[in-house]
Amino acid sequence: MTKIISIANQKGGVGKTTTSINLSSSLAAAEKKTLLIDIDPQSNSSSGLSVQNHSPSVYDVLIGKEEIKNAIIKTYMPFLDVLPANINLVGAEIEMVEIPNRENMLKKALETIDGTYDYIFIDCPPSLGLLTLNSLTASDSVLIPVQCEYFALEGLGQLLNTINIVKKYFNKNLTIEGVVLTMFDTRLRLSHQVAEEVQKYFGGKVFETIINRNVRISEAPSYGKPVILYDAISAGAKNYMALATEFLERNKQSNEQENN
C-alpha cells in the first residue's frame, strides 16, 4: 500500500520544497518507487527537477479535467516520478469553490493509483487554503520542516490547529510523520536554542537527522537537480540521504508494531 505524506508549513522559506525534492530523490536513490506532487503555485518542486510549464498538470487533475495517470511524468531518476504544477494552479482555489466535495479532489485522484508507489510526497503551498486542505485530506501523515531561525516556532501552533481541524472533519487518520530541523548553522547559538525548543515541544517526533546550511543545497535547484545528483559528496547530500534512511527505519518500525 502506498503511503502519502504532505510536507507542510504555512511559513514560507523553511526548506519545505528543498526537503520535498531531496527527500523524495533520496528515497528514489534507495530504489523506493516515489511520486512527488507539486501542489504549490510557485511550482518550485517541478522546476527543481527540470520540469517547466508542463501540461497537463496537477491543476487539470484537481479540477477534474484530466486523469492523474496522464499528468504524471517520469524524471531522470529511475524510481522518481513527478506530478508537476504550472501557473494555472494560481486560479485553482477559486475554480474549485463550485465543485462538490472540493476538499476530496486530490484524494479521489490518488485512489486510482494506490499501490503504484511506495511513497507519495506532496509539496504544499505556504498557506492553509484549499490546496493544502486537499493535500492533508489525501495524506496519511504530515512532515513539518522547521528552520533553525528566530521566528521558527511562529505559526506552528496554527498549523497544528489546522491539522486537528482536518482530523476532525475530513481525515480522522491523519498523523504527524515528524519534524525536520532545516538550515541549521552549527556556529550559531540561536540554531541550538531553536533545536532545543522544537525538541521540547515535539519530543520523539523530531528526526535525529538535522539538515545543515549548505551552499550545495542552495545551488542545486538552479541546475534542476536534487543535491544528491548535483554534488553527491556534499554535506547537504549526506544530510538528506541520512534523513531518508531514518525515515525508512521509522516507517519499518511502525509497520512492525502495527503487525504485532
PDB file of C-alpha atoms in Angstrom, residues 114-229:
ATOM      1  CA  ASP A 114      -2.921   3.317  -4.954  1.00  0.00           C
ATOM      2  CA  GLY A 115      -0.210   0.651  -4.853  1.00  0.00           C
ATOM      3  CA  THR A 116       1.745   2.083  -7.798  1.00  0.00           C
ATOM      4  CA  TYR A 117       4.262   3.809  -5.493  1.00  0.00           C
ATOM      5  CA  ASP A 118       5.865   3.089  -2.136  1.00  0.00           C
ATOM      6  CA  TYR A 119       5.713   6.756  -1.136  1.00  0.00           C
ATOM      7  CA  ILE A 120       3.946   9.866  -2.400  1.00  0.00           C
ATOM      8  CA  PHE A 121       5.115  13.261  -1.153  1.00  0.00           C
ATOM      9  CA  ILE A 122       3.023  16.408  -1.592  1.00  0.00           C
ATOM     10  CA  ASP A 123       4.797  19.770  -1.565  1.00  0.00           C
ATOM     11  CA  CYS A 124       2.135  22.076  -0.100  1.00  0.00           C
ATOM     12  CA  PRO A 125       1.891  25.847  -0.612  1.00  0.00           C
ATOM     13  CA  PRO A 126       2.900  28.122   2.312  1.00  0.00           C
ATOM     14  CA  SER A 127      -0.747  28.864   3.148  1.00  0.00           C
ATOM     15  CA  LEU A 128      -3.677  26.998   4.649  1.00  0.00           C
ATOM     16  CA  GLY A 129      -6.123  27.282   1.736  1.00  0.00           C
ATOM     17  CA  LEU A 130      -7.986  24.745  -0.363  1.00  0.00           C
ATOM     18  CA  LEU A 131      -4.840  23.322  -1.991  1.00  0.00           C
ATOM     19  CA  THR A 132      -3.298  22.490   1.388  1.00  0.00           C
ATOM     20  CA  LEU A 133      -6.666  21.173   2.607  1.00  0.00           C
ATOM     21  CA  ASN A 134      -6.784  18.801  -0.392  1.00  0.00           C
ATOM     22  CA  SER A 135      -3.262  17.618   0.430  1.00  0.00           C
ATOM     23  CA  LEU A 136      -3.970  16.983   4.112  1.00  0.00           C
ATOM     24  CA  THR A 137      -7.277  15.241   3.356  1.00  0.00           C
ATOM     25  CA  ALA A 138      -5.483  12.892   0.952  1.00  0.00           C
ATOM     26  CA  SER A 139      -2.500  12.174   3.240  1.00  0.00           C
ATOM     27  CA  ASP A 140      -1.650   9.576   5.836  1.00  0.00           C
ATOM     28  CA  SER A 141       0.737  11.927   7.612  1.00  0.00           C
ATOM     29  CA  VAL A 142       2.350  15.374   7.664  1.00  0.00           C
ATOM     30  CA  LEU A 143       6.075  16.106   7.659  1.00  0.00           C
ATOM     31  CA  ILE A 144       6.864  19.553   9.084  1.00  0.00           C
ATOM     32  CA  PRO A 145      10.139  21.282   8.181  1.00  0.00           C
ATOM     33  CA  VAL A 146      11.193  23.883  10.773  1.00  0.00           C
ATOM     34  CA  GLN A 147      14.078  26.236  10.067  1.00  0.00           C
ATOM     35  CA  CYS A 148      16.517  26.957  12.886  1.00  0.00           C
ATOM     36  CA  GLU A 149      15.925  30.703  12.933  1.00  0.00           C
ATOM     37  CA  TYR A 150      14.320  33.291  15.173  1.00  0.00           C
ATOM     38  CA  PHE A 151      10.684  33.020  14.025  1.00  0.00           C
ATOM     39  CA  ALA A 152      10.784  29.229  13.666  1.00  0.00           C
ATOM     40  CA  LEU A 153       8.013  28.395  16.121  1.00  0.00           C
ATOM     41  CA  GLU A 154       5.788  31.245  14.964  1.00  0.00           C
ATOM     42  CA  GLY A 155       2.786  29.841  13.128  1.00  0.00           C
ATOM     43  CA  LEU A 156       3.437  26.238  14.149  1.00  0.00           C
ATOM     44  CA  GLY A 157       0.513  26.399  16.554  1.00  0.00           C
ATOM     45  CA  GLN A 158      -1.717  27.487  13.676  1.00  0.00           C
ATOM     46  CA  LEU A 159      -0.515  24.590  11.516  1.00  0.00           C
ATOM     47  CA  LEU A 160      -1.171  22.090  14.328  1.00  0.00           C
ATOM     48  CA  ASN A 161      -4.622  23.617  14.793  1.00  0.00           C
ATOM     49  CA  THR A 162      -5.318  23.129  11.067  1.00  0.00           C
ATOM     50  CA  ILE A 163      -4.150  19.514  11.268  1.00  0.00           C
ATOM     51  CA  ASN A 164      -6.573  18.934  14.166  1.00  0.00           C
ATOM     52  CA  ILE A 165      -9.459  20.508  12.214  1.00  0.00           C
ATOM     53  CA  VAL A 166      -8.684  18.301   9.202  1.00  0.00           C
ATOM     54  CA  LYS A 167      -8.590  15.257  11.522  1.00  0.00           C
ATOM     55  CA  LYS A 168     -11.951  16.187  12.997  1.00  0.00           C
ATOM     56  CA  TYR A 169     -13.847  16.876   9.790  1.00  0.00           C
ATOM     57  CA  PHE A 170     -12.054  15.339   6.799  1.00  0.00           C
ATOM     58  CA  ASN A 171      -9.371  12.764   7.648  1.00  0.00           C
ATOM     59  CA  LYS A 172      -9.502  11.176  11.094  1.00  0.00           C
ATOM     60  CA  ASN A 173      -6.402   9.029  10.438  1.00  0.00           C
ATOM     61  CA  LEU A 174      -4.024  11.936   9.723  1.00  0.00           C
ATOM     62  CA  THR A 175      -0.883  11.820  11.885  1.00  0.00           C
ATOM     63  CA  ILE A 176       2.328  13.833  12.232  1.00  0.00           C
ATOM     64  CA  GLU A 177       5.104  11.955  10.438  1.00  0.00           C
ATOM     65  CA  GLY A 178       7.741  14.061  12.134  1.00  0.00           C
ATOM     66  CA  VAL A 179       9.517  17.378  12.342  1.00  0.00           C
ATOM     67  CA  VAL A 180      12.711  18.076  10.365  1.00  0.00           C
ATOM     68  CA  LEU A 181      15.095  20.800  11.522  1.00  0.00           C
ATOM     69  CA  THR A 182      16.477  22.652   8.493  1.00  0.00           C
ATOM     70  CA  MET A 183      19.024  25.433   7.811  1.00  0.00           C
ATOM     71  CA  PHE A 184      20.944  24.558  10.966  1.00  0.00           C
ATOM     72  CA  ASP A 185      24.116  26.594  11.444  1.00  0.00           C
ATOM     73  CA  THR A 186      26.420  24.892  13.953  1.00  0.00           C
ATOM     74  CA  ARG A 187      28.239  28.191  14.632  1.00  0.00           C
ATOM     75  CA  LEU A 188      25.114  29.998  15.836  1.00  0.00           C
ATOM     76  CA  ARG A 189      23.845  29.691  19.382  1.00  0.00           C
ATOM     77  CA  LEU A 190      20.388  30.568  18.035  1.00  0.00           C
ATOM     78  CA  SER A 191      20.285  27.395  15.911  1.00  0.00           C
ATOM     79  CA  HIS A 192      20.997  25.278  19.006  1.00  0.00           C
ATOM     80  CA  GLN A 193      18.352  27.170  21.030  1.00  0.00           C
ATOM     81  CA  VAL A 194      15.679  26.671  18.359  1.00  0.00           C
ATOM     82  CA  ALA A 195      16.571  22.970  18.100  1.00  0.00           C
ATOM     83  CA  GLU A 196      16.144  22.640  21.885  1.00  0.00           C
ATOM     84  CA  GLU A 197      12.756  24.412  21.807  1.00  0.00           C
ATOM     85  CA  VAL A 198      11.472  22.198  18.990  1.00  0.00           C
ATOM     86  CA  GLN A 199      12.704  19.085  20.845  1.00  0.00           C
ATOM     87  CA  LYS A 200      10.852  20.222  23.978  1.00  0.00           C
ATOM     88  CA  TYR A 201       7.669  20.848  22.008  1.00  0.00           C
ATOM     89  CA  PHE A 202       7.594  17.760  19.754  1.00  0.00           C
ATOM     90  CA  GLY A 203       9.774  15.244  21.631  1.00  0.00           C
ATOM     91  CA  GLY A 204      10.199  11.960  19.759  1.00  0.00           C
ATOM     92  CA  LYS A 205       8.521  13.352  16.646  1.00  0.00           C
ATOM     93  CA  VAL A 206      11.695  15.305  15.795  1.00  0.00           C
ATOM     94  CA  PHE A 207      14.001  13.494  13.366  1.00  0.00           C
ATOM     95  CA  GLU A 208      17.514  12.995  14.721  1.00  0.00           C
ATOM     96  CA  THR A 209      18.922  13.941  11.310  1.00  0.00           C
ATOM     97  CA  ILE A 210      19.378  17.708  11.049  1.00  0.00           C
ATOM     98  CA  ILE A 211      19.710  19.482   7.689  1.00  0.00           C
ATOM     99  CA  ASN A 212      22.628  21.879   7.971  1.00  0.00           C
ATOM    100  CA  ARG A 213      23.018  25.091   5.988  1.00  0.00           C
ATOM    101  CA  ASN A 214      24.891  24.072   2.855  1.00  0.00           C
ATOM    102  CA  VAL A 215      25.661  26.059  -0.268  1.00  0.00           C
ATOM    103  CA  ARG A 216      25.312  22.970  -2.492  1.00  0.00           C
ATOM    104  CA  ILE A 217      21.679  22.511  -1.375  1.00  0.00           C
ATOM    105  CA  SER A 218      21.007  26.132  -2.362  1.00  0.00           C
ATOM    106  CA  GLU A 219      22.745  25.820  -5.746  1.00  0.00           C
ATOM    107  CA  ALA A 220      21.192  22.528  -6.885  1.00  0.00           C
ATOM    108  CA  PRO A 221      17.701  23.856  -7.887  1.00  0.00           C
ATOM    109  CA  SER A 222      19.187  26.310 -10.388  1.00  0.00           C
ATOM    110  CA  TYR A 223      20.568  23.253 -12.221  1.00  0.00           C
ATOM    111  CA  GLY A 224      17.213  21.445 -11.998  1.00  0.00           C
ATOM    112  CA  LYS A 225      18.724  18.696  -9.859  1.00  0.00           C
ATOM    113  CA  PRO A 226      18.398  17.319  -6.343  1.00  0.00           C
ATOM    114  CA  VAL A 227      21.561  17.784  -4.301  1.00  0.00           C
ATOM    115  CA  ILE A 228      22.441  14.065  -4.462  1.00  0.00           C
ATOM    116  CA  LEU A 229      22.842  14.389  -8.254  1.00  0.00           C
TER     117      LEU A 229
END
